[in-house]
Short mmCIF file of C-alpha atoms in Angstrom, two decimals:
data_model
loop_
_atom_site.label_atom_id
_atom_site.label_comp_id
_atom_site.label_asym_id
_atom_site.label_seq_id
_atom_site.Cartn_x
_atom_site.Cartn_y
_atom_site.Cartn_z
CA MET A 9 5.03 -181.19 81.65
CA GLU A 10 2.82 -178.42 80.32
CA ASP A 11 4.85 -175.76 82.14
CA ARG A 12 8.03 -177.07 80.64
CA LEU A 13 6.45 -176.98 77.19
CA ILE A 14 5.46 -173.35 77.63
CA ASP A 15 8.94 -172.50 78.86
CA ILE A 16 10.44 -174.02 75.72
CA PHE A 17 8.18 -171.95 73.49
CA LYS A 18 8.80 -168.73 75.40
CA LYS A 19 12.52 -168.79 75.81
CA SER A 20 13.96 -170.33 72.69
CA ASN A 21 13.83 -170.41 68.90
CA PHE A 22 13.35 -173.54 66.85
CA HIS A 23 17.03 -173.62 65.79
CA GLU A 24 18.15 -173.46 69.42
CA LEU A 25 16.26 -176.56 70.46
CA ASN A 26 18.19 -179.73 71.14
CA HIS A 27 17.07 -183.19 70.06
CA GLU A 28 15.36 -184.00 73.36
CA GLU A 29 13.39 -180.77 73.31
CA LYS A 30 12.39 -181.30 69.67
CA THR A 31 11.18 -184.78 70.56
CA PHE A 32 9.31 -183.34 73.53
CA ILE A 33 7.41 -180.82 71.37
CA SER A 34 7.02 -183.11 68.37
CA GLU A 35 3.39 -183.88 69.25
CA LEU A 36 2.56 -180.20 69.03
CA CYS A 37 4.74 -178.99 66.17
CA SER A 38 7.03 -180.78 63.78
CA ASN A 39 8.62 -177.91 61.85
CA GLU A 40 9.73 -174.32 62.32
CA GLU A 41 6.56 -172.80 60.94
CA GLU A 42 4.32 -174.63 63.36
CA PHE A 43 6.75 -173.84 66.19
CA GLU A 44 6.56 -170.14 65.41
CA ASN A 45 2.77 -170.22 65.23
CA VAL A 46 2.46 -171.83 68.64
CA LYS A 47 5.04 -169.50 70.08
CA HIS A 48 3.10 -166.52 68.81
CA LEU A 49 -0.11 -167.92 70.23
CA TYR A 50 1.39 -168.29 73.71
CA ALA A 51 2.84 -164.79 73.52
CA GLY A 52 -0.49 -163.36 72.54
CA MET A 53 -2.26 -165.26 75.30
CA GLU A 54 0.01 -163.60 77.88
CA THR A 55 -1.51 -160.26 76.92
CA LEU A 56 -4.98 -161.77 77.20
CA ALA A 57 -4.18 -163.09 80.65
CA ASN A 58 -3.95 -159.50 81.87
CA GLU A 59 -7.46 -158.93 80.63
CA SER A 60 -9.75 -159.25 83.62
CA PHE A 61 -13.51 -159.44 83.69
CA ARG A 62 -15.56 -157.96 86.49
CA MET A 63 -19.26 -158.02 86.98
CA SER A 64 -20.26 -154.39 86.99
CA SER A 65 -23.89 -154.65 88.03
CA ASP A 66 -24.94 -155.43 91.59
CA SER A 67 -28.35 -156.62 90.48
CA VAL A 68 -27.17 -160.22 90.25
CA LYS A 69 -25.91 -160.21 93.82
CA THR A 70 -29.08 -158.50 95.06
CA GLN A 71 -31.24 -161.14 93.39
CA LEU A 72 -29.07 -163.92 94.77
CA ASN A 73 -29.30 -162.45 98.28
CA GLN A 74 -33.09 -162.44 97.97
CA GLU A 75 -33.04 -166.03 96.81
CA PHE A 76 -30.77 -166.96 99.68
CA GLN A 77 -33.14 -165.30 102.15
CA GLU A 78 -36.02 -167.07 100.48
CA VAL A 79 -34.39 -170.47 100.88
CA HIS A 80 -32.57 -170.08 104.19
CA GLY A 81 -33.63 -166.77 105.74
CA ALA A 82 -37.00 -167.48 107.26
CA GLU A 83 -37.25 -169.19 110.63
CA GLY A 84 -40.08 -170.68 112.62
CA GLY A 85 -43.53 -169.38 111.72
CA PHE A 86 -42.13 -167.00 109.14
CA ARG A 87 -40.88 -169.96 107.15
CA VAL A 88 -44.48 -170.85 106.28
CA LEU A 89 -45.13 -167.23 105.31
CA LYS A 90 -42.00 -167.19 103.18
CA PHE A 91 -43.07 -170.42 101.57
CA LEU A 92 -46.50 -169.03 100.75
CA PHE A 93 -45.22 -165.68 99.53
CA PRO A 94 -41.64 -166.06 98.28
CA PRO A 95 -40.12 -162.67 97.48
CA ILE A 96 -38.55 -163.33 94.08
CA THR A 97 -41.04 -165.44 92.17
CA PRO A 98 -43.72 -163.79 90.01
CA ILE A 99 -46.97 -163.02 91.79
CA HIS A 100 -49.00 -165.65 89.91
CA THR A 101 -46.56 -168.40 90.92
CA LYS A 102 -46.63 -167.62 94.64
CA PRO A 103 -48.29 -170.56 96.45
CA GLY A 104 -50.20 -168.22 98.77
CA VAL A 105 -51.75 -166.35 95.86
CA GLN A 106 -52.59 -169.61 94.12
CA ILE A 107 -54.26 -170.97 97.26
CA ALA A 108 -56.20 -167.70 97.63
CA PHE A 109 -57.42 -167.93 94.04
CA LEU A 110 -58.43 -171.54 94.61
CA LEU A 111 -60.43 -170.60 97.71
CA VAL A 112 -62.17 -167.78 95.85
CA PHE A 113 -62.95 -170.15 93.01
CA VAL A 114 -64.38 -172.79 95.32
CA GLY A 115 -66.34 -170.15 97.24
CA THR A 116 -67.78 -168.73 94.03
CA ILE A 117 -68.86 -172.16 92.86
CA TYR A 118 -70.43 -172.91 96.26
CA TYR A 119 -72.23 -169.56 96.30
CA SER A 120 -73.47 -169.97 92.75
CA PHE A 121 -74.73 -173.46 93.50
CA SER A 122 -76.49 -172.24 96.61
CA ARG A 123 -78.09 -169.50 94.51
CA LEU A 124 -79.43 -172.09 92.13
CA SER A 125 -82.17 -172.90 94.77
CA ILE A 126 -80.97 -176.38 95.33
CA ASP A 127 -82.66 -176.78 98.74
CA LYS A 128 -81.93 -179.64 101.04
CA ASN A 129 -85.61 -179.78 102.14
CA GLN A 130 -86.72 -179.94 98.57
CA PRO A 131 -86.66 -183.72 98.30
CA VAL A 132 -88.57 -184.08 101.58
CA LEU A 133 -91.17 -181.60 100.49
CA PHE A 134 -91.37 -183.27 97.18
CA SER A 135 -91.88 -186.62 98.78
CA GLN A 136 -94.45 -185.09 101.12
CA ASN A 137 -96.17 -183.52 98.18
CA VAL A 138 -96.19 -186.82 96.45
CA GLU A 139 -97.67 -188.43 99.54
CA ASN A 140 -100.26 -185.66 99.86
CA GLN A 141 -101.00 -185.94 96.22
CA ASP A 142 -101.40 -189.65 96.65
CA LYS A 143 -103.72 -189.11 99.62
CA ASN A 144 -105.74 -186.52 97.75
CA ALA A 145 -105.83 -188.73 94.74
CA LYS A 146 -106.98 -191.64 96.89
CA GLU A 147 -109.63 -189.49 98.53
CA ASP A 148 -110.73 -188.19 95.18
CA ASN A 149 -110.75 -191.69 93.84
CA ALA A 150 -112.69 -192.85 96.86
CA GLU A 151 -115.20 -190.05 96.43
CA LEU A 152 -115.34 -190.69 92.77
CA SER A 153 -115.76 -194.39 93.35
CA GLU A 154 -118.45 -193.72 95.94
CA HIS A 155 -120.09 -191.30 93.61
CA LYS A 156 -119.71 -193.75 90.82
CA THR A 157 -121.06 -196.56 92.93
CA ASP A 158 -123.99 -194.39 93.92
CA ASN A 159 -124.54 -193.46 90.37
CA VAL A 160 -123.99 -196.99 89.31
CA LEU A 161 -126.39 -198.17 91.98
CA LYS A 162 -128.86 -195.54 90.98
CA GLU A 163 -128.34 -196.29 87.37
CA SER A 164 -128.40 -199.97 88.04
CA SER A 165 -131.56 -199.60 90.08
CA GLU A 166 -133.06 -197.46 87.38
CA LEU A 167 -131.84 -199.89 84.84
CA GLU A 168 -133.19 -202.74 86.88
CA ALA A 169 -136.38 -200.89 87.20
CA SER A 170 -136.48 -200.18 83.53
CA ILE A 171 -135.37 -203.68 82.77
CA ALA A 172 -137.98 -204.98 85.16
CA GLU A 173 -140.57 -202.89 83.49
CA ILE A 174 -139.71 -204.14 80.08
CA PRO A 175 -140.27 -207.87 80.67
CA VAL A 176 -143.34 -207.16 82.70
CA ARG A 177 -144.70 -205.20 79.88
CA GLU A 178 -143.57 -207.91 77.58
CA ASP A 179 -145.11 -210.40 79.92
CA ALA A 180 -148.09 -208.25 80.07
CA SER A 181 -148.18 -207.92 76.33
CA MET A 182 -147.54 -211.61 76.04
CA GLU A 183 -150.25 -212.23 78.50
CA SER A 184 -152.42 -209.76 76.72
CA GLU A 185 -151.68 -211.53 73.50
CA ILE A 186 -152.42 -214.77 75.13
CA MET A 187 -155.40 -213.24 76.66
CA SER A 188 -156.45 -211.76 73.37
CA SER A 189 -156.01 -215.09 71.74
CA ASP A 190 -157.91 -216.57 74.56
CA LEU A 191 -160.50 -213.95 74.16
CA MET A 192 -160.66 -214.67 70.50
CA LEU A 193 -161.16 -218.21 71.39
CA ALA A 194 -163.53 -217.25 74.06
CA GLU A 195 -165.65 -215.22 71.77
CA ARG A 196 -167.17 -218.37 70.86
CA ASP A 197 -168.09 -218.96 74.41
CA GLU A 198 -170.90 -217.44 76.17
CA ASN A 199 -168.91 -215.55 78.78
CA VAL A 200 -167.05 -213.52 76.25
CA GLU A 201 -168.22 -210.17 77.50
CA GLU A 202 -166.89 -210.72 80.98
CA VAL A 203 -163.50 -211.73 79.70
CA VAL A 204 -163.31 -208.71 77.40
CA PHE A 205 -164.21 -206.47 80.25
CA MET A 206 -161.54 -207.99 82.38
CA ASP A 207 -159.02 -207.70 79.53
CA GLU A 208 -159.79 -204.04 79.00
CA ALA A 209 -159.50 -203.45 82.66
CA SER A 210 -156.14 -205.10 82.74
CA MET A 211 -154.98 -203.11 79.73
CA SER A 212 -156.15 -199.83 81.14
CA ALA A 213 -154.61 -200.49 84.50
CA PRO A 214 -150.92 -199.64 84.92
CA ALA A 215 -148.55 -202.45 84.19
CA PRO A 216 -147.33 -204.14 87.29
CA THR A 217 -143.69 -203.70 88.01
CA ALA A 218 -141.24 -206.39 88.87
CA MET A 219 -141.50 -205.36 92.45
CA SER A 220 -145.14 -205.56 92.40
CA VAL A 221 -144.86 -208.84 90.67
CA SER A 222 -142.41 -210.09 93.20
CA GLY A 223 -144.53 -208.62 95.91
CA MET A 224 -147.43 -210.30 94.45
CA GLU A 225 -145.55 -213.50 94.47
CA ARG A 226 -144.36 -213.12 98.02
CA SER A 227 -147.35 -211.88 99.85
CA GLY A 228 -150.88 -212.69 99.46
CA ASP A 229 -151.96 -209.53 101.28
CA ASN A 230 -152.74 -207.53 98.22
CA GLU A 231 -154.66 -210.12 96.50
CA ASN A 232 -157.07 -207.49 95.45
CA LEU A 233 -154.47 -206.04 93.15
CA PHE A 234 -154.55 -209.03 90.91
CA VAL A 235 -156.57 -208.47 87.88
CA ILE A 236 -157.11 -212.11 87.42
CA GLU A 237 -158.26 -213.92 90.41
CA PRO A 238 -156.11 -216.73 91.65
CA ILE A 239 -156.84 -219.90 90.03
CA GLY A 240 -156.84 -221.82 93.26
CA ASP A 241 -160.03 -220.18 94.33
CA ASN A 242 -161.79 -220.65 91.06
CA LEU A 243 -160.73 -223.78 89.37
CA GLU A 244 -163.27 -223.08 86.82
CA LEU A 245 -161.04 -220.55 85.22
CA LEU A 246 -158.75 -223.26 84.15
CA ASP A 247 -161.45 -224.65 82.12
CA ASP A 248 -161.65 -221.37 80.27
CA LEU A 249 -157.95 -221.43 79.50
CA PHE A 250 -157.94 -224.71 77.76
CA VAL A 251 -159.91 -225.07 74.68
CA THR A 252 -161.56 -228.30 74.22
CA PHE A 253 -162.36 -229.26 70.68
CA MET B 13 -17.60 -158.99 113.51
CA ARG B 14 -14.13 -158.49 112.08
CA ILE B 15 -12.96 -161.65 113.81
CA PHE B 16 -15.83 -163.55 112.18
CA GLN B 17 -15.03 -162.05 108.75
CA LYS B 18 -11.40 -163.05 109.11
CA GLN B 19 -12.45 -166.52 110.03
CA VAL B 20 -14.69 -166.76 106.94
CA LYS B 21 -11.92 -165.57 104.67
CA GLN B 22 -9.56 -168.15 106.08
CA LEU B 23 -11.93 -171.00 105.49
CA SER B 24 -11.61 -173.26 102.47
CA ASP B 25 -14.22 -173.37 99.73
CA GLU B 26 -15.47 -176.72 100.92
CA GLU B 27 -15.91 -175.50 104.51
CA LEU B 28 -17.75 -172.45 103.24
CA MET B 29 -20.06 -174.68 101.24
CA THR B 30 -20.83 -176.69 104.36
CA MET B 31 -21.76 -173.47 106.16
CA LEU B 32 -23.73 -172.24 103.14
CA SER B 33 -25.83 -175.38 103.06
CA LYS B 34 -26.81 -174.64 106.68
CA GLY B 35 -27.99 -171.15 105.68
CA ASN B 36 -24.96 -169.04 106.52
CA GLN B 37 -25.25 -165.80 104.52
CA ARG B 38 -21.63 -164.80 105.14
CA ALA B 39 -20.36 -168.06 103.73
CA PHE B 40 -22.40 -167.43 100.60
CA ASP B 41 -21.06 -163.88 100.34
CA GLU B 42 -17.52 -165.18 100.57
CA ILE B 43 -18.07 -167.87 97.96
CA TYR B 44 -19.64 -165.28 95.67
CA HIS B 45 -16.75 -162.91 96.25
CA ARG B 46 -14.21 -165.60 95.38
CA TYR B 47 -15.85 -166.99 92.26
CA SER B 48 -18.25 -164.51 90.70
CA ASP B 49 -15.65 -162.60 88.66
CA VAL B 50 -13.72 -165.74 87.80
CA LEU B 51 -16.83 -167.48 86.51
CA PHE B 52 -18.00 -164.34 84.76
CA GLY B 53 -14.61 -164.18 82.95
CA TYR B 54 -14.85 -167.85 82.06
CA PHE B 55 -18.32 -167.40 80.58
CA MET B 56 -17.20 -164.26 78.74
CA LYS B 57 -14.39 -166.17 77.08
CA MET B 58 -16.52 -169.21 76.31
CA LEU B 59 -19.65 -167.41 75.13
CA ALA B 60 -18.30 -164.80 72.74
CA ARG B 61 -18.31 -162.01 75.30
CA ASP B 62 -22.04 -161.59 75.57
CA LYS B 63 -22.09 -159.65 78.84
CA GLU B 64 -25.79 -159.91 79.67
CA LYS B 65 -25.89 -163.59 78.89
CA CYS B 66 -22.78 -164.19 80.98
CA GLU B 67 -24.29 -162.33 83.95
CA ASP B 68 -27.39 -164.49 83.63
CA MET B 69 -25.23 -167.58 83.57
CA VAL B 70 -23.41 -166.49 86.73
CA HIS B 71 -26.75 -165.82 88.40
CA ASP B 72 -28.10 -169.22 87.40
CA LEU B 73 -25.00 -170.99 88.64
CA PHE B 74 -25.10 -169.34 92.07
CA ALA B 75 -28.85 -169.90 92.26
CA LYS B 76 -28.14 -173.60 91.82
CA ILE B 77 -25.60 -173.40 94.64
CA ILE B 78 -28.17 -171.72 96.89
CA ARG B 79 -31.07 -174.02 96.09
CA LYS B 80 -29.20 -177.30 95.74
CA PRO B 81 -26.09 -177.09 97.89
CA ASP B 82 -26.41 -180.80 98.54
CA TYR B 83 -25.36 -181.50 94.95
CA PHE B 84 -21.86 -180.60 95.99
CA ASP B 85 -19.82 -183.45 97.46
CA VAL B 86 -17.80 -181.98 100.32
CA ASN B 87 -15.04 -184.53 99.74
CA ARG B 88 -14.54 -183.13 96.24
CA SER B 89 -12.78 -179.90 95.24
CA PHE B 90 -15.27 -177.03 95.03
CA ARG B 91 -13.25 -175.35 92.31
CA THR B 92 -13.37 -178.31 89.95
CA TRP B 93 -17.04 -178.91 90.80
CA VAL B 94 -18.12 -175.34 90.13
CA PHE B 95 -16.24 -175.27 86.83
CA SER B 96 -17.72 -178.60 85.80
CA VAL B 97 -21.16 -177.04 86.39
CA ALA B 98 -20.07 -174.01 84.35
CA CYS B 99 -18.81 -176.25 81.53
CA ASN B 100 -22.14 -178.10 81.43
CA MET B 101 -23.99 -174.79 81.31
CA CYS B 102 -21.80 -173.73 78.40
CA LYS B 103 -22.53 -177.01 76.63
CA ASN B 104 -26.26 -176.42 76.99
CA GLU B 105 -25.85 -172.88 75.73
CA TYR B 106 -23.93 -174.10 72.68
CA LYS B 107 -26.74 -176.51 71.91
CA ARG B 108 -29.26 -173.69 72.11
CA MET B 109 -27.08 -171.50 69.93
CA SER B 110 -26.66 -174.25 67.34
CA VAL B 111 -30.44 -174.77 67.24
CA ARG B 112 -30.94 -171.04 66.70
CA LYS B 113 -28.26 -171.08 64.02
CA HIS B 114 -29.96 -173.96 62.20
CA VAL B 115 -33.29 -172.20 62.43
CA SER B 116 -31.85 -168.97 61.05
CA ASN B 117 -30.11 -170.95 58.29
CA ASP B 118 -33.40 -172.50 57.31
CA PHE B 119 -34.96 -169.10 56.81
CA GLU B 120 -31.96 -167.16 55.53
CA PRO B 121 -29.54 -169.51 53.78
CA THR B 122 -27.58 -166.78 52.03
CA LYS B 123 -26.93 -164.86 55.23
CA SER B 124 -24.79 -167.62 56.72
CA ILE B 125 -22.61 -167.72 53.62
CA HIS B 126 -22.10 -163.98 53.85
CA SER B 127 -21.35 -164.23 57.55
CA ASP B 128 -18.45 -166.60 56.82
CA SER B 129 -16.88 -164.14 54.44
CA ASP B 130 -17.55 -161.39 56.97
CA THR B 131 -15.76 -163.42 59.59
CA LEU B 132 -12.70 -163.73 57.40
CA LYS B 133 -12.71 -160.00 56.83
CA LYS B 134 -13.02 -159.34 60.54
CA VAL B 135 -10.04 -161.61 61.25
CA HIS B 136 -7.92 -159.44 59.05
CA GLU B 137 -9.25 -156.16 60.39
CA SER B 138 -9.66 -156.72 64.10
CA GLY B 139 -6.98 -157.22 66.69
CA PHE B 140 -5.52 -160.39 68.03
CA SER B 141 -7.87 -160.56 70.97
CA ASP B 142 -11.04 -160.56 68.93
CA SER B 143 -9.62 -163.02 66.44
CA PHE B 144 -8.43 -165.26 69.21
CA TYR B 145 -11.86 -165.48 70.87
CA GLU B 146 -13.50 -165.85 67.52
CA ALA B 147 -11.25 -168.79 66.68
CA LEU B 148 -11.73 -170.22 70.15
CA ASN B 149 -15.51 -170.08 69.85
CA ALA B 150 -15.33 -171.63 66.39
CA MET B 151 -13.83 -174.76 67.92
CA ASP B 152 -16.00 -177.55 69.26
CA GLU B 153 -16.93 -177.46 72.89
CA LYS B 154 -14.78 -180.29 74.23
CA HIS B 155 -11.51 -178.80 72.86
CA LYS B 156 -12.49 -175.28 73.83
CA SER B 157 -13.29 -176.15 77.45
CA VAL B 158 -9.99 -178.00 77.91
CA PHE B 159 -8.03 -175.10 76.45
CA ALA B 160 -9.92 -172.50 78.50
CA LEU B 161 -9.51 -174.37 81.76
CA ARG B 162 -5.82 -174.90 81.15
CA HIS B 163 -4.82 -171.46 79.93
CA PHE B 164 -7.41 -169.12 81.44
CA GLU B 165 -8.14 -170.72 84.77
CA GLY B 166 -4.75 -172.33 85.29
CA PHE B 167 -6.08 -175.82 85.93
CA SER B 168 -3.63 -178.70 85.93
CA MET B 169 -4.18 -181.70 83.68
CA LYS B 170 -5.45 -183.68 86.64
CA GLU B 171 -7.92 -180.96 87.64
CA ILE B 172 -9.17 -180.69 84.06
CA ALA B 173 -9.63 -184.45 83.96
CA GLU B 174 -11.55 -184.29 87.23
CA THR B 175 -13.66 -181.37 86.13
CA LEU B 176 -14.61 -182.81 82.76
CA GLN B 177 -14.61 -186.37 84.05
CA ILE B 178 -12.25 -187.65 81.36
CA ASN B 179 -8.81 -189.26 81.68
CA GLU B 180 -5.60 -187.23 81.56
CA GLY B 181 -4.45 -188.67 78.24
CA THR B 182 -7.63 -187.39 76.59
CA VAL B 183 -7.06 -184.00 78.20
CA LYS B 184 -3.55 -183.87 76.79
CA SER B 185 -4.54 -184.84 73.24
CA ARG B 186 -7.44 -182.36 73.24
CA LEU B 187 -5.18 -179.62 74.53
CA PHE B 188 -2.60 -180.22 71.81
CA TYR B 189 -5.24 -180.30 69.12
CA ALA B 190 -6.78 -177.03 70.35
CA THR B 191 -3.38 -175.33 70.57
CA LYS B 192 -2.37 -176.39 67.04
CA THR B 193 -5.72 -175.31 65.62
CA LEU B 194 -5.63 -171.90 67.28
CA ALA B 195 -2.01 -171.36 66.32
CA ASN B 196 -2.82 -172.17 62.73
CA GLU B 197 -5.89 -169.88 62.75
CA LEU B 198 -3.96 -166.95 64.21
CA LYS B 199 -0.77 -167.25 62.19
CA GLU B 200 -1.75 -164.14 60.24
CA PHE B 201 -0.99 -162.10 63.34
CA ASN B 202 2.50 -163.53 63.55
CA PRO B 203 4.90 -160.62 62.78
CA ILE B 204 7.27 -162.99 61.02
CA TYR B 205 4.73 -163.54 58.22
CA ASN B 206 3.76 -159.87 58.06
CA GLN B 207 7.25 -158.64 57.46
#
């Protein structure tokens, strides 16, 4: 259909067309002016048809050959190599180069971390140190506690001794007071001089300690130490203690 | 070797594509030999004769053939398939060009007005060829591609319909519209009116 249309435009003028041909071309042109325009267009296009375009540069074909080799060229083991280092792509997009950079990066990080003195034995040593520290601390504490207990015992014994001295003295003073009061009472009696002598002797003598007191209480071996003779032997002394009005 | 070359030259495009997909370099060479200049001419006519751009387009098209030969259906005509790919590439290029044009219009609104008047002047001054391609490129893509395939590549209506995946009636109406438009645009070169 199209070929026939072109033939009509090439070979004839608008006035030479019959009714059928005019009907056939009516979609394209309805009057002489439009017919002439289309006819001129087709004539001009014939000259353009002779115009041929050729690709002058071989660079396109060379690049395409490289791409073809990249996709299809490699065989066997070389296919992996071609995949890692394709010939056409830029160097930073080659998978092999990217993998190499990744390995270097990972290696650098590993090396830098190893240089940061993160030692695997460190936690063990630390735990050991903690244990040793605990042991040392326990030993120190034990020594300290022993030392403290010794000191405490010493201090407590000293304190006990001092405490024991104090009531004895108080007892002694109390007794002396009692005795003095007794003596005052006994002044009226005839045996005052003896009692005073005994009182002075007891005052001048060192105060008996708690031990001595306890010892005195327990054993009757050192009966000579007693300033005042036991009452059991001399019941008469009791008479001196109680004042009878 | 010569026997093999003869055999390759005698093979159809579709058979060559089958061999190409299996990595046959000679099949690719033959396909390139048959279509590189044709496609380059098509791009030159469709893209305002920008030689470097057209060479890049040819390269991209053959690179697609190399990398994705499976996209081609062997039961289909290679010629219509490769031109449909070329048409789609032209469409994408037109979109890019229109974006650039809009961008340039945003920055230089007066320049586009001047360019229109310059175009009219050039139509008067230049020859038929330049005016023809200028008018052709001024048309929208769907009319231009139908006209180019019919008159430059010699495609039949059926082949155009297959290439552009439209029905034959649409091809016919688009072809008539493009012919009338171009004829009207180029009537100044008609010697009848110049006399």
